[in-house]
Coordinates of C-alpha atoms in Angstrom, one line a residue:
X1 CA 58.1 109.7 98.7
X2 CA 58.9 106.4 99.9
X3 CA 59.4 106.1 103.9
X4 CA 62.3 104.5 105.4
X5 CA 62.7 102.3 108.7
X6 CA 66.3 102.1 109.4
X7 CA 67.3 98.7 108.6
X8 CA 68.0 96.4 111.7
X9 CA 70.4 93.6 111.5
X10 CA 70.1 89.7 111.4
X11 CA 71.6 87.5 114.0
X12 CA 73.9 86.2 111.4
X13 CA 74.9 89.8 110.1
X14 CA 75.7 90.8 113.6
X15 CA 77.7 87.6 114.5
X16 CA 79.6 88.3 111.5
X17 CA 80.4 92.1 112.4
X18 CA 82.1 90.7 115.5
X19 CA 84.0 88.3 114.3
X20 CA 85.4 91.0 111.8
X21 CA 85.7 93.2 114.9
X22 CA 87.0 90.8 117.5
X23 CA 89.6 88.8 114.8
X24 CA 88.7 89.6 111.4
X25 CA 89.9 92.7 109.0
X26 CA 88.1 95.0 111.9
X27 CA 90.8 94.0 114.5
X28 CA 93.3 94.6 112.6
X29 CA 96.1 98.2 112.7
X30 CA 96.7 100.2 109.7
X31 CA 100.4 100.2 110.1
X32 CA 101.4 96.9 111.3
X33 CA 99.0 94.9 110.2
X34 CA 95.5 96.0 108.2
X35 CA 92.4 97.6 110.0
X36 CA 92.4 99.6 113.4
X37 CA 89.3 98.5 115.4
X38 CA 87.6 99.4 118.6
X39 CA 87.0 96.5 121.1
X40 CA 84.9 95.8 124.5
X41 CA 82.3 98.6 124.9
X42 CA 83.5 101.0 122.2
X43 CA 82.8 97.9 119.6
X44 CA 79.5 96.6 121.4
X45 CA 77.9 99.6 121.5
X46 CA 78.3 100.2 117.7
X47 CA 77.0 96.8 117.2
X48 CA 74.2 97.8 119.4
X49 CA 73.7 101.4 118.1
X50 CA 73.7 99.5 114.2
X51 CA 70.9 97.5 115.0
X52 CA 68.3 99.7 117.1
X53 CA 65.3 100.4 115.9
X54 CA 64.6 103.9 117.9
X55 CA 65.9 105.7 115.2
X56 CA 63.0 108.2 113.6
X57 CA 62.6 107.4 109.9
X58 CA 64.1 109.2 107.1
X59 CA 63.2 109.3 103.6
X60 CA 64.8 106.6 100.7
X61 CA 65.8 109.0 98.1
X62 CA 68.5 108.8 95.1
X63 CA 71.2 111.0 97.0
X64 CA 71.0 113.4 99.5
X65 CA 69.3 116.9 98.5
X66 CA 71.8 118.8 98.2
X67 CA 72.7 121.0 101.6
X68 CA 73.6 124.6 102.0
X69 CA 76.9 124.8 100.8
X70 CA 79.2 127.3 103.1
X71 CA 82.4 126.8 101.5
X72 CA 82.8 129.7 100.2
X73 CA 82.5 131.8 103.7
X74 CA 83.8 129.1 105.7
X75 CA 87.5 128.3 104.4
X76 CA 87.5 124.9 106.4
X77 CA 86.9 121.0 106.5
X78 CA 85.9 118.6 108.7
X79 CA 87.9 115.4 107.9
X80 CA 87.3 111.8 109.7
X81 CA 89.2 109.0 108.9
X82 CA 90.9 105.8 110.5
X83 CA 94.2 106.1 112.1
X84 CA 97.6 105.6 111.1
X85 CA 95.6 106.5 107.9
X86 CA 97.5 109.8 106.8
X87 CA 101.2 110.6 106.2
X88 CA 103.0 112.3 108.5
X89 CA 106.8 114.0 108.7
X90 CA 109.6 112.6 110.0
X91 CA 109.4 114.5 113.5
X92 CA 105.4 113.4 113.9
X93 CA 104.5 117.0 114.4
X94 CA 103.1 117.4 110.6
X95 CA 101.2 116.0 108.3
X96 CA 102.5 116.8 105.0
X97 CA 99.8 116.6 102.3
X98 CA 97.6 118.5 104.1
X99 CA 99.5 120.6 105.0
X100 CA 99.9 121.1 101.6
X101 CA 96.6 121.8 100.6
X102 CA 96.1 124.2 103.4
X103 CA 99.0 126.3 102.4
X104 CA 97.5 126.4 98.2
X105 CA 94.1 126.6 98.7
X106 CA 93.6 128.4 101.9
X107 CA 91.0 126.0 103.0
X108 CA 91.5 124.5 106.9
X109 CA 91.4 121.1 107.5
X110 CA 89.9 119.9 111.2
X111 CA 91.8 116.1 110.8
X112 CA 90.3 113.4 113.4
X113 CA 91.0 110.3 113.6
X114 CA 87.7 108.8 115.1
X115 CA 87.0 106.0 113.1
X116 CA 88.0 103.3 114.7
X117 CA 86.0 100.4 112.7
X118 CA 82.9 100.9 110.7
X119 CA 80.4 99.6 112.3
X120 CA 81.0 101.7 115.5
X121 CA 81.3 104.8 113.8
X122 CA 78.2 104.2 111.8
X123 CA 76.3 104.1 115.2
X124 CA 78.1 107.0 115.6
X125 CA 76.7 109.2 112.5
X126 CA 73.5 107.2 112.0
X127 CA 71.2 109.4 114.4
X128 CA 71.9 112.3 113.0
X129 CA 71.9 111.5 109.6
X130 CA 68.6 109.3 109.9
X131 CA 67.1 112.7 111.5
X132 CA 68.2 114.7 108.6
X133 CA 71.2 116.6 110.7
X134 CA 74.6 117.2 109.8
X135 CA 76.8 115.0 111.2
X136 CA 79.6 117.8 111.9
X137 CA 81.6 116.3 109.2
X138 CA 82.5 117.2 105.7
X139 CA 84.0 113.9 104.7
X140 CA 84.7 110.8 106.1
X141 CA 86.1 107.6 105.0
X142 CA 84.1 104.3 105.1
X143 CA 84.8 100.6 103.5
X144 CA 82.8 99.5 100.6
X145 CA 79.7 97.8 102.1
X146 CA 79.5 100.6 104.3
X147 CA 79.5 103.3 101.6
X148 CA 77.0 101.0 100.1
X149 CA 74.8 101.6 102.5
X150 CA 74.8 105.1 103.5
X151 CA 74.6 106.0 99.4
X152 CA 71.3 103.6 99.4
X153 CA 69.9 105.1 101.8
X154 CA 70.3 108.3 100.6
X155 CA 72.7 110.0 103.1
X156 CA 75.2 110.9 101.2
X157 CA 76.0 113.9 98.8
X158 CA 76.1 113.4 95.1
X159 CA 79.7 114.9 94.1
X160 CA 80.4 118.0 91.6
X161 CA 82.9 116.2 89.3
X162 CA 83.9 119.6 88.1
X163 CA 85.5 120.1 91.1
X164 CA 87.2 116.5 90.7
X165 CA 89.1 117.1 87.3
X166 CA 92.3 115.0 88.7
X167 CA 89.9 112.4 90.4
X168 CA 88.0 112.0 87.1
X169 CA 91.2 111.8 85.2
X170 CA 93.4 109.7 87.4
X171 CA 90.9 107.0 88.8
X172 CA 92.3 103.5 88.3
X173 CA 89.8 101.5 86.0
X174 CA 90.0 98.4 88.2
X175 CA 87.9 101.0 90.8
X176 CA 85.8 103.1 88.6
X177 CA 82.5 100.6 88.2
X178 CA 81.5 99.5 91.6
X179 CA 78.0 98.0 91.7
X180 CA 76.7 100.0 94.5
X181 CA 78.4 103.9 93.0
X182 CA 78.2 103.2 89.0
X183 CA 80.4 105.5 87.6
X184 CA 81.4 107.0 91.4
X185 CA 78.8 109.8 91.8
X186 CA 79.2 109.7 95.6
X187 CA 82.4 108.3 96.2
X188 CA 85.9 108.4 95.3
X189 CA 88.5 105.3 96.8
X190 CA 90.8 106.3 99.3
X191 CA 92.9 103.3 99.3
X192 CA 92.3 99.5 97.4
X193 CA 92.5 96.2 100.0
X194 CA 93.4 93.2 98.0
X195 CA 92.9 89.4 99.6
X196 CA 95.7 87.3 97.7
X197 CA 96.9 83.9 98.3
X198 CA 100.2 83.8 100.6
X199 CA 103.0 81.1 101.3
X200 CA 105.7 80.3 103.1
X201 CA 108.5 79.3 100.8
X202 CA 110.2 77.3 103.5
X203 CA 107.2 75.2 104.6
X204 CA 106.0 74.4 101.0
X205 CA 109.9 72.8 100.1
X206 CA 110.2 76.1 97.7
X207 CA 107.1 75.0 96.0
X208 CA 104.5 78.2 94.5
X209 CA 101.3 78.0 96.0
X210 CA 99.3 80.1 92.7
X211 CA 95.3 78.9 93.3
X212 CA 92.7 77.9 95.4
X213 CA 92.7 74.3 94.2
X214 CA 95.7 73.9 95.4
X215 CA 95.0 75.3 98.9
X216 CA 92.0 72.8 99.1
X217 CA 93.2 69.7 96.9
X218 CA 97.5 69.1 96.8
X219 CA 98.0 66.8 99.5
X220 CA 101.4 68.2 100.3
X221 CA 99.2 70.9 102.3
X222 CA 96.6 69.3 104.2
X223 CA 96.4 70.2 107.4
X224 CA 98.6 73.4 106.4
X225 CA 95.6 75.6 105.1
X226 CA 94.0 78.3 106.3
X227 CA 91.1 80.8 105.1
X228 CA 89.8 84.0 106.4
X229 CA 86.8 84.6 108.2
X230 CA 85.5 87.1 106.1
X231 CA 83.0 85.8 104.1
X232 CA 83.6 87.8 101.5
X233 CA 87.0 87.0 100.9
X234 CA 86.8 83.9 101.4
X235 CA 83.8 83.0 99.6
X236 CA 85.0 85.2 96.4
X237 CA 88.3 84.0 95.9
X238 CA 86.4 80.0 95.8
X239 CA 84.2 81.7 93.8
X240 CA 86.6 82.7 91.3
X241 CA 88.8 79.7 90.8
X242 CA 85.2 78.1 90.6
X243 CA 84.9 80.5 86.8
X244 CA 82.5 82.2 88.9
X245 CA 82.3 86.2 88.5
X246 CA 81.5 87.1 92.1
X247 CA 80.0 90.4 91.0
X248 CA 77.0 88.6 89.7
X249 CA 77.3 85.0 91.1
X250 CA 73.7 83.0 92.1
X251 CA 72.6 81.6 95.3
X252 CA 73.5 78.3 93.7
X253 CA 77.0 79.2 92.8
X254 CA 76.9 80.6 96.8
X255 CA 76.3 76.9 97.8
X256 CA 78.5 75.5 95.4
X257 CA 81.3 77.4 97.0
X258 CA 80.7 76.7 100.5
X259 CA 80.2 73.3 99.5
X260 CA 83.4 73.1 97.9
X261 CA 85.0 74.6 100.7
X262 CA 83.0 72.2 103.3
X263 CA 84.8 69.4 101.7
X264 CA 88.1 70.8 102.7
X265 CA 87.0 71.0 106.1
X266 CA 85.8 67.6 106.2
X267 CA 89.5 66.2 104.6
X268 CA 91.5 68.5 107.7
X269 CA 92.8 69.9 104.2
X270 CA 92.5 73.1 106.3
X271 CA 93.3 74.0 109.4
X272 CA 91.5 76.8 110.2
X273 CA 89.5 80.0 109.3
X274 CA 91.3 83.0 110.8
X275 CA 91.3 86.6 110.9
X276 CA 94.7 88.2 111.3
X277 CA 96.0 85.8 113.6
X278 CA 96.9 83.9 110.7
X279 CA 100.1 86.2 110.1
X280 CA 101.9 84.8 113.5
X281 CA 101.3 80.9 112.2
X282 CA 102.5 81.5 108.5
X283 CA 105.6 83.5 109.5
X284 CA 106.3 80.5 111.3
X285 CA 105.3 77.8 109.1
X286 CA 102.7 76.4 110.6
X287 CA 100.3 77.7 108.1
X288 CA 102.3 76.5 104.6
X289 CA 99.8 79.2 102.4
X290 CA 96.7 80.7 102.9
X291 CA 93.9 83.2 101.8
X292 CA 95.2 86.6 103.0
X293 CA 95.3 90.6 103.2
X294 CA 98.1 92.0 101.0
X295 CA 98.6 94.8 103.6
X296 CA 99.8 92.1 105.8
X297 CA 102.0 90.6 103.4
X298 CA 103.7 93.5 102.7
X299 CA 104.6 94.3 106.7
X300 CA 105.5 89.9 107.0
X301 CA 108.2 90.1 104.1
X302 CA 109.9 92.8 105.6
X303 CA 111.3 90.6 108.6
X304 CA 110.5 87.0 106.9
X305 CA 112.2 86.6 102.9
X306 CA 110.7 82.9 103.0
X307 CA 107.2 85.0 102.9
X308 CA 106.1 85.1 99.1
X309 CA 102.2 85.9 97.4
X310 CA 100.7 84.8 94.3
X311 CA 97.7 86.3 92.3
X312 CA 95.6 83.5 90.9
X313 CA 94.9 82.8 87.0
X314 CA 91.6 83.1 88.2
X315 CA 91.7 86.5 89.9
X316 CA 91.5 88.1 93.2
X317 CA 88.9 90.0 95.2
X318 CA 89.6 93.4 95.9
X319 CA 87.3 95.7 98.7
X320 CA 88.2 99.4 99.2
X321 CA 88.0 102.4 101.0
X322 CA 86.1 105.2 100.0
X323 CA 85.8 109.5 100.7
X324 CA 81.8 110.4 101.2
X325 CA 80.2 114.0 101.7
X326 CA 77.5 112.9 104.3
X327 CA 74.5 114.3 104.0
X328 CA 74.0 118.3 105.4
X329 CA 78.0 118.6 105.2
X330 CA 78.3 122.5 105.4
X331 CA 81.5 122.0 103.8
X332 CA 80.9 119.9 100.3
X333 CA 82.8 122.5 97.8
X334 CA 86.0 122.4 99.9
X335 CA 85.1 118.4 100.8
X336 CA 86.0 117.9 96.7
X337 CA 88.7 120.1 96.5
X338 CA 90.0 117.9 99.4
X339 CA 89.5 114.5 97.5
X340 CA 91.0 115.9 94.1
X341 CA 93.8 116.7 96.1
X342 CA 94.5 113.2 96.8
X343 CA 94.3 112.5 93.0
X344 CA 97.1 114.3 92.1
X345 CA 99.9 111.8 91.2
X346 CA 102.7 113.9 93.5
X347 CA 100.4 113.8 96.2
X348 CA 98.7 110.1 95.9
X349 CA 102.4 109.0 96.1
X350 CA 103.6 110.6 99.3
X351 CA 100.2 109.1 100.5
X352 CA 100.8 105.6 99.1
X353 CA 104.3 105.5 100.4
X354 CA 103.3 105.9 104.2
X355 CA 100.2 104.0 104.3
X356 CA 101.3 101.1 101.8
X357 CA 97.8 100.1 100.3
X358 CA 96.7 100.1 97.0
X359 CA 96.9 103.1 95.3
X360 CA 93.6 103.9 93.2
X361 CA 95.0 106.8 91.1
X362 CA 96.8 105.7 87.4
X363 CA 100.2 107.6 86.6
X364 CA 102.2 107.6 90.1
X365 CA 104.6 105.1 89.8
X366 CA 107.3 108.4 88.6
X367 CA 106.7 109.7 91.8
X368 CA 107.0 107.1 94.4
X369 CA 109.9 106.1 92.7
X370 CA 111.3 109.5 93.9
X371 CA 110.3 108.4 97.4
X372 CA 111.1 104.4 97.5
X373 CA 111.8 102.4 94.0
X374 CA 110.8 99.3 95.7
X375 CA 107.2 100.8 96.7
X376 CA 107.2 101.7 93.1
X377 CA 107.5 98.3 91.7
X378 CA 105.7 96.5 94.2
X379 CA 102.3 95.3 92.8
X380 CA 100.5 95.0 96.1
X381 CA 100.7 99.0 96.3
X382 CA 100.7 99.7 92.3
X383 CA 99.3 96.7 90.3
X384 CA 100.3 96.4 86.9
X385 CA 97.8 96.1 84.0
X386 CA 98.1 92.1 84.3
X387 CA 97.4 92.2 87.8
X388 CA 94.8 95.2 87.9
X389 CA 92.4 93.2 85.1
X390 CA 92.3 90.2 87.6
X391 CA 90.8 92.3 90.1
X392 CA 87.2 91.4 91.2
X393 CA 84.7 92.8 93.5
X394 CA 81.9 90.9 95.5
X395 CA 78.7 92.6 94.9
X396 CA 76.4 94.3 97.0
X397 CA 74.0 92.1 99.0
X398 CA 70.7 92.9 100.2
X399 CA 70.0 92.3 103.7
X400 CA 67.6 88.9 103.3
X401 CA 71.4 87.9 101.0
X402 CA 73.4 89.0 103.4
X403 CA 71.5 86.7 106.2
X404 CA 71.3 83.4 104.6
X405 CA 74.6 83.9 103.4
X406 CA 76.2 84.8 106.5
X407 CA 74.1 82.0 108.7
X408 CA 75.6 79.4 105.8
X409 CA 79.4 80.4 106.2
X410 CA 79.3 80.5 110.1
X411 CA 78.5 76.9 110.0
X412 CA 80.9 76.3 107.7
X413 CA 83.8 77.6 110.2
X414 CA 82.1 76.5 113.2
X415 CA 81.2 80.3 114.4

């Protein structure tokens, strides 16, 4: 069998980890604005842990082999996840759909909240799972690129979809095809993170801002721009109004884009790339319309009307959040009954309704209508059909990709 030396990361791969960390999606909270993230130590040290080299090899393989499975004995589950990530009651003391679970299935669920961003935690896990240990947990939550990675290199658990009848069912299409899970043997979505284009009604004259040609050519805006410093969002949506598929785009159609985008720089057409901080400037108006999160959006329009989003013609690029069995998880049989769980339409809504993120599972718009009616019709938590066949995903990249391309969009926002 193939032998594996844990992959260690590029200067530009690293650079770009912290600017996710320090002001990108990573720094952002679950609630109030999009992605909880460690900083100062905490966050260096998973940087550092990430790329070390000490790590003793472990073996490429297809999935992980599959470990004893003490689920049956051992009524329990070891959950990770990010925080503010859960619903909980009223009075805080509870959480409700786990609760739930508990009280039909039997099964115990150990809930921590110890993933603070991903590449810390995957310093975290990455010993033990490069030394073929368990990791003490039975599932864990981890965003796309991330699950990506783990499932190439053969650390994580390929699922029993027998125990994943709702999941199998209820899956959105718009999730069910990722590149890097065809088909989602290893993985299921937690949540879906959509990057839309947002305006403010008041500093555009009432004008819709619908595209990213408009963002980087109507003269009205110059100066009043901003993208995101996450090169995937960024990148994909210029992609896309480019009638580029960014699933399958080419190194040329790469350059095209940051070209394209370098021009716009070059004009002062925009102002600046920014990570969450753009929120502050467009509630104000200083930023007219922009390339953003939608989980922000959703928070801004709840104090600012004048705050309105737009889904391009062209499409939109949506990243997600995913459930993974690690690899030696003594728990993976209870682990699925866990996920399915969250499939179930009843259950998925009380979910969607505190956490307000896409919800990946088809058929619960009844049911969070019970909860809030405007959560129900709100496309940023349920896309319709329209919406939902414009979604896009970037594809995986390998590592030498993921370098050049990282190196090129730094000096494109002046990292």
């Amino acid at each position: 069998m193939e032998q594996y030396e844990p992959e260690s990361l590029s200067a530009p791969q690293l650079a770009a980890m912290r600017r996710s960390l320090t002001h990108g999606r990573g720094a952002l909270t679950r609630r109030s604005l999009l992605r909880a993230s460690g900083t100062g130590a905490l966050a260096l040290g998973g940087l550092g842990a990430l790329s070390a080299c000490g790590i003793p090899p472990a073996a490429r393989q297809e999935g992980a082999a599959a470990s004893d499975d003490h689920s049956e004995e051992e009524k329990q589950i070891n959950f990770s996840n990010w925080t503010e990530y859960m619903d909980v009651s009223e009075d805080e003391k509870s959480r409700p759909t786990l609760d739930a679970f508990t009280k039909r299935t039997g099964i115990k669920v150990k809930y921590t909240e110890d993933i603070n961003d991903n590449v810390e935690f995957f310093g975290k896990i990455k010993p033990q799972l490069a030394a073929g240990q368990d990791t003490g947990r039975d599932l864990v939550i981890v965003t796309d690129w991330l699950a990506a990675r783990i499932i190439r290199l053969g650390w994580a658990q390929k699922l029993d979809q027998a125990n994943l009848p709702h999941a199998f069912a209820n899956l959105s299409a718009q999730f069910r095809t990722p590149d890097w899970d065809p088909g989602r043997a290893y993985s299921y979505p937690w949540t879906g993170i959509p990057t839309v284009i947002a305006y403010n009604e008041k500093a555009t004259g009432g004008r819709k801002v619908d595209s990213i040609t408009q963002l980087l050519d109507d003269p009205r805006l110059k100066g009043k721009v901003s993208f995101l410093s996450e090169m995937r969002d960024s990148v994909g949506m210029t992609l896309l109004d480019m009638g580029k598929d960014p699933g399958s785009f080419t190194d040329a159609d790469y350059d095209a884009a940051i070209g394209r985008m370098q021009k716009g720089v070059d004009r002062k057409q925009i102002r600046r790339f920014t990570g969450n901080d753009y929120t502050a400037d467009l509630s104000k108006g200083d930023i007219a319309a922009c390339v953003a999160w939608a989980g922000d959006i959703i928070q801004l329009q709840a104090d600012n009307p004048a705050i309105k989003f737009s889904i391009p013609s062209a499409g939109y690029i949506t990243s997600s959040d995913n459930m993974l069995v690690p690899a030696k998880a003594r728990h993976k049989t209870n682990a699925e009954k866990l996920m399915d769980h969250y499939y179930e339409p009843p259950v998925a809504a009380r979910l969607a309704a505190y956490i307000n993120y896409v919800c990946p599972v088809d058929g619960v718009a009844g049911e969070l209508a019970k909860i809030d009616e405007s959560m129900a019709s709100n496309t940023l938590i349920l896309p319709d059909k329209a919406m939902a066949a414009k979604s896009r995903a970037f594809r995986s990249l390998s590592s030498e990709e993921e370098t050049a391309y990282e190196e090129k969009f730094a000096q494109l926002i002046g990292a």
